């Protein structure tokens, strides 16, 4: 196993590395998606699948895990990336930074709940967009481990 794990990290250290690098990838990919969407004023639903693959590849590369907990991290980080991307496209990067550094938990919760209410409508476009987001999270979940 030392040949495969060149840095001699144990399973817990690789899990922590997967969380840290997965979060960094989520922030970068989420902001990148949000900037592209804000500049072009078009939502690319296929980008959610690419975000899922990107985060899963990062977690797979740095975590090299085979346990379910790596899959859960992949799903959570993909959700965070999609959430950050949607916020960035609607209120800009500076607005997202101010929102999360303000420390006002009620504003953050209200923003999150209004984000979830968007998908509660029966608009077919919102349902299709929700389906692509869920597919991206599923891909982040299933592709985060070494098979």
PDB file of C-alpha atoms in Angstrom:
ATOM      1  CA  UNK A   1       0.000   0.000   0.000  1.00  0.00           C
ATOM      2  CA  UNK A   2       2.944   2.342   0.508  1.00  0.00           C
ATOM      3  CA  UNK A   3       3.630   2.291  -3.231  1.00  0.00           C
ATOM      4  CA  UNK A   4       0.134   3.571  -4.008  1.00  0.00           C
ATOM      5  CA  UNK A   5       0.028   6.021  -1.111  1.00  0.00           C
ATOM      6  CA  UNK A   6       3.281   7.855  -1.778  1.00  0.00           C
ATOM      7  CA  UNK A   7       2.825  10.399   0.996  1.00  0.00           C
ATOM      8  CA  UNK A   8       2.162   7.680   3.621  1.00  0.00           C
ATOM      9  CA  UNK A   9      -1.114   9.165   4.772  1.00  0.00           C
ATOM     10  CA  UNK A  10      -3.515   7.036   6.761  1.00  0.00           C
ATOM     11  CA  UNK A  11      -7.235   6.865   6.023  1.00  0.00           C
ATOM     12  CA  UNK A  12      -8.217   9.705   8.388  1.00  0.00           C
ATOM     13  CA  UNK A  13      -5.556  12.029   6.985  1.00  0.00           C
ATOM     14  CA  UNK A  14      -6.704  11.290   3.439  1.00  0.00           C
ATOM     15  CA  UNK A  15     -10.294  12.009   4.509  1.00  0.00           C
ATOM     16  CA  UNK A  16      -9.279  15.404   5.902  1.00  0.00           C
ATOM     17  CA  UNK A  17      -7.363  16.110   2.682  1.00  0.00           C
ATOM     18  CA  UNK A  18     -10.480  15.168   0.703  1.00  0.00           C
ATOM     19  CA  UNK A  19     -12.615  17.588   2.738  1.00  0.00           C
ATOM     20  CA  UNK A  20     -10.171  20.487   2.377  1.00  0.00           C
ATOM     21  CA  UNK A  21      -9.484  20.031  -1.331  1.00  0.00           C
ATOM     22  CA  UNK A  22     -13.149  19.303  -2.026  1.00  0.00           C
ATOM     23  CA  UNK A  23     -14.156  22.561  -0.355  1.00  0.00           C
ATOM     24  CA  UNK A  24     -11.534  24.512  -2.297  1.00  0.00           C
ATOM     25  CA  UNK A  25     -12.774  22.930  -5.539  1.00  0.00           C
ATOM     26  CA  UNK A  26     -16.379  23.718  -4.564  1.00  0.00           C
ATOM     27  CA  UNK A  27     -15.602  27.392  -3.990  1.00  0.00           C
ATOM     28  CA  UNK A  28     -13.599  27.711  -7.212  1.00  0.00           C
ATOM     29  CA  UNK A  29     -16.057  25.819  -9.435  1.00  0.00           C
ATOM     30  CA  UNK A  30     -19.087  27.488  -7.849  1.00  0.00           C
ATOM     31  CA  UNK A  31     -17.689  30.973  -8.375  1.00  0.00           C
ATOM     32  CA  UNK A  32     -16.589  30.101 -11.906  1.00  0.00           C
ATOM     33  CA  UNK A  33     -20.086  28.878 -12.764  1.00  0.00           C
ATOM     34  CA  UNK A  34     -21.654  31.933 -11.143  1.00  0.00           C
ATOM     35  CA  UNK A  35     -19.426  34.332 -13.061  1.00  0.00           C
ATOM     36  CA  UNK A  36     -20.110  32.627 -16.398  1.00  0.00           C
ATOM     37  CA  UNK A  37     -23.841  32.651 -15.738  1.00  0.00           C
ATOM     38  CA  UNK A  38     -23.817  36.301 -14.618  1.00  0.00           C
ATOM     39  CA  UNK A  39     -21.811  37.453 -17.630  1.00  0.00           C
ATOM     40  CA  UNK A  40     -23.808  35.567 -20.257  1.00  0.00           C
ATOM     41  CA  UNK A  41     -27.233  35.763 -18.551  1.00  0.00           C
ATOM     42  CA  UNK A  42     -27.863  32.114 -19.495  1.00  0.00           C
ATOM     43  CA  UNK A  43     -28.063  29.143 -17.141  1.00  0.00           C
ATOM     44  CA  UNK A  44     -26.128  26.103 -18.330  1.00  0.00           C
ATOM     45  CA  UNK A  45     -27.728  23.110 -16.641  1.00  0.00           C
ATOM     46  CA  UNK A  46     -25.091  20.749 -17.988  1.00  0.00           C
ATOM     47  CA  UNK A  47     -22.509  22.653 -15.956  1.00  0.00           C
ATOM     48  CA  UNK A  48     -23.950  21.084 -12.806  1.00  0.00           C
ATOM     49  CA  UNK A  49     -22.899  17.669 -14.095  1.00  0.00           C
ATOM     50  CA  UNK A  50     -19.428  19.024 -14.885  1.00  0.00           C
ATOM     51  CA  UNK A  51     -19.217  20.522 -11.384  1.00  0.00           C
ATOM     52  CA  UNK A  52     -20.096  17.120  -9.910  1.00  0.00           C
ATOM     53  CA  UNK A  53     -17.400  15.423 -11.970  1.00  0.00           C
ATOM     54  CA  UNK A  54     -14.827  18.089 -11.117  1.00  0.00           C
ATOM     55  CA  UNK A  55     -15.379  17.864  -7.386  1.00  0.00           C
ATOM     56  CA  UNK A  56     -15.503  14.065  -7.490  1.00  0.00           C
ATOM     57  CA  UNK A  57     -12.219  13.942  -9.419  1.00  0.00           C
ATOM     58  CA  UNK A  58     -10.596  16.254  -6.871  1.00  0.00           C
ATOM     59  CA  UNK A  59     -11.791  14.165  -3.930  1.00  0.00           C
ATOM     60  CA  UNK A  60     -10.829  10.939  -5.681  1.00  0.00           C
ATOM     61  CA  UNK A  61      -7.335  12.230  -6.483  1.00  0.00           C
ATOM     62  CA  UNK A  62      -6.461  13.732  -3.096  1.00  0.00           C
ATOM     63  CA  UNK A  63      -8.536  11.467  -0.843  1.00  0.00           C
ATOM     64  CA  UNK A  64      -8.056   8.134  -2.598  1.00  0.00           C
ATOM     65  CA  UNK A  65     -10.836   6.705  -0.468  1.00  0.00           C
ATOM     66  CA  UNK A  66     -13.079   3.696  -0.852  1.00  0.00           C
ATOM     67  CA  UNK A  67     -15.495   4.355   2.006  1.00  0.00           C
ATOM     68  CA  UNK A  68     -18.967   5.847   1.956  1.00  0.00           C
ATOM     69  CA  UNK A  69     -17.829   8.915   3.864  1.00  0.00           C
ATOM     70  CA  UNK A  70     -15.834  10.066   0.818  1.00  0.00           C
ATOM     71  CA  UNK A  71     -19.015   9.766  -1.237  1.00  0.00           C
ATOM     72  CA  UNK A  72     -20.941  11.869   1.273  1.00  0.00           C
ATOM     73  CA  UNK A  73     -18.241  14.541   1.158  1.00  0.00           C
ATOM     74  CA  UNK A  74     -18.509  14.544  -2.642  1.00  0.00           C
ATOM     75  CA  UNK A  75     -22.272  15.096  -2.508  1.00  0.00           C
ATOM     76  CA  UNK A  76     -22.046  17.833   0.135  1.00  0.00           C
ATOM     77  CA  UNK A  77     -19.268  19.681  -1.672  1.00  0.00           C
ATOM     78  CA  UNK A  78     -21.161  19.488  -4.963  1.00  0.00           C
ATOM     79  CA  UNK A  79     -24.220  20.994  -3.263  1.00  0.00           C
ATOM     80  CA  UNK A  80     -22.063  23.747  -1.781  1.00  0.00           C
ATOM     81  CA  UNK A  81     -20.590  24.502  -5.219  1.00  0.00           C
ATOM     82  CA  UNK A  82     -24.026  24.705  -6.829  1.00  0.00           C
ATOM     83  CA  UNK A  83     -25.326  26.914  -4.003  1.00  0.00           C
ATOM     84  CA  UNK A  84     -22.311  29.243  -4.234  1.00  0.00           C
ATOM     85  CA  UNK A  85     -22.661  29.362  -8.016  1.00  0.00           C
ATOM     86  CA  UNK A  86     -26.316  30.338  -7.827  1.00  0.00           C
ATOM     87  CA  UNK A  87     -25.601  32.997  -5.215  1.00  0.00           C
ATOM     88  CA  UNK A  88     -22.684  34.371  -7.214  1.00  0.00           C
ATOM     89  CA  UNK A  89     -24.782  34.612 -10.349  1.00  0.00           C
ATOM     90  CA  UNK A  90     -27.515  36.506  -8.539  1.00  0.00           C
ATOM     91  CA  UNK A  91     -25.686  38.791  -6.064  1.00  0.00           C
ATOM     92  CA  UNK A  92     -21.997  38.785  -7.245  1.00  0.00           C
ATOM     93  CA  UNK A  93     -18.894  37.489  -5.500  1.00  0.00           C
ATOM     94  CA  UNK A  94     -18.659  40.524  -3.229  1.00  0.00           C
ATOM     95  CA  UNK A  95     -22.254  40.016  -2.127  1.00  0.00           C
ATOM     96  CA  UNK A  96     -21.578  36.378  -1.276  1.00  0.00           C
ATOM     97  CA  UNK A  97     -18.481  37.314   0.734  1.00  0.00           C
ATOM     98  CA  UNK A  98     -20.396  39.997   2.652  1.00  0.00           C
ATOM     99  CA  UNK A  99     -23.279  37.580   3.258  1.00  0.00           C
ATOM    100  CA  UNK A 100     -21.129  34.867   4.806  1.00  0.00           C
ATOM    101  CA  UNK A 101     -18.711  37.112   6.690  1.00  0.00           C
ATOM    102  CA  UNK A 102     -21.482  39.229   8.233  1.00  0.00           C
ATOM    103  CA  UNK A 103     -22.099  36.593  10.881  1.00  0.00           C
ATOM    104  CA  UNK A 104     -25.830  37.278  10.757  1.00  0.00           C
ATOM    105  CA  UNK A 105     -27.228  33.746  10.823  1.00  0.00           C
ATOM    106  CA  UNK A 106     -30.825  34.828  10.238  1.00  0.00           C
ATOM    107  CA  UNK A 107     -29.913  36.509   6.932  1.00  0.00           C
ATOM    108  CA  UNK A 108     -28.007  33.401   5.798  1.00  0.00           C
ATOM    109  CA  UNK A 109     -30.914  31.110   6.726  1.00  0.00           C
ATOM    110  CA  UNK A 110     -33.426  33.402   5.018  1.00  0.00           C
ATOM    111  CA  UNK A 111     -31.289  33.466   1.879  1.00  0.00           C
ATOM    112  CA  UNK A 112     -31.033  29.677   1.900  1.00  0.00           C
ATOM    113  CA  UNK A 113     -34.777  29.221   2.382  1.00  0.00           C
ATOM    114  CA  UNK A 114     -35.600  31.633  -0.422  1.00  0.00           C
ATOM    115  CA  UNK A 115     -33.127  29.694  -2.581  1.00  0.00           C
ATOM    116  CA  UNK A 116     -35.045  26.488  -1.859  1.00  0.00           C
ATOM    117  CA  UNK A 117     -38.408  28.168  -2.560  1.00  0.00           C
ATOM    118  CA  UNK A 118     -37.345  28.832  -6.141  1.00  0.00           C
ATOM    119  CA  UNK A 119     -37.483  25.101  -6.834  1.00  0.00           C
ATOM    120  CA  UNK A 120     -40.829  24.589  -5.098  1.00  0.00           C
ATOM    121  CA  UNK A 121     -42.773  26.029  -8.006  1.00  0.00           C
ATOM    122  CA  UNK A 122     -44.348  23.875 -10.667  1.00  0.00           C
ATOM    123  CA  UNK A 123     -42.592  25.757 -13.431  1.00  0.00           C
ATOM    124  CA  UNK A 124     -41.230  23.121 -15.858  1.00  0.00           C
ATOM    125  CA  UNK A 125     -37.963  25.023 -16.284  1.00  0.00           C
ATOM    126  CA  UNK A 126     -37.403  25.115 -12.524  1.00  0.00           C
ATOM    127  CA  UNK A 127     -38.102  21.377 -12.303  1.00  0.00           C
ATOM    128  CA  UNK A 128     -35.664  20.596 -15.128  1.00  0.00           C
ATOM    129  CA  UNK A 129     -33.035  22.810 -13.511  1.00  0.00           C
ATOM    130  CA  UNK A 130     -33.623  21.055 -10.186  1.00  0.00           C
ATOM    131  CA  UNK A 131     -33.238  17.675 -11.902  1.00  0.00           C
ATOM    132  CA  UNK A 132     -29.860  18.678 -13.354  1.00  0.00           C
ATOM    133  CA  UNK A 133     -28.720  19.932  -9.952  1.00  0.00           C
ATOM    134  CA  UNK A 134     -29.713  16.611  -8.367  1.00  0.00           C
ATOM    135  CA  UNK A 135     -27.919  14.682 -11.130  1.00  0.00           C
ATOM    136  CA  UNK A 136     -24.783  16.741 -10.458  1.00  0.00           C
ATOM    137  CA  UNK A 137     -24.998  15.969  -6.736  1.00  0.00           C
ATOM    138  CA  UNK A 138     -25.539  12.281  -7.526  1.00  0.00           C
ATOM    139  CA  UNK A 139     -22.456  12.257  -9.771  1.00  0.00           C
ATOM    140  CA  UNK A 140     -20.450  13.978  -7.040  1.00  0.00           C
ATOM    141  CA  UNK A 141     -21.654  11.241  -4.688  1.00  0.00           C
ATOM    142  CA  UNK A 142     -20.987   8.211  -6.866  1.00  0.00           C
ATOM    143  CA  UNK A 143     -17.711   9.273  -8.504  1.00  0.00           C
ATOM    144  CA  UNK A 144     -15.827  10.384  -5.362  1.00  0.00           C
ATOM    145  CA  UNK A 145     -14.389   6.968  -4.533  1.00  0.00           C
ATOM    146  CA  UNK A 146     -11.914   4.654  -6.161  1.00  0.00           C
ATOM    147  CA  UNK A 147     -13.751   1.600  -7.399  1.00  0.00           C
TER     148      UNK A 147
END
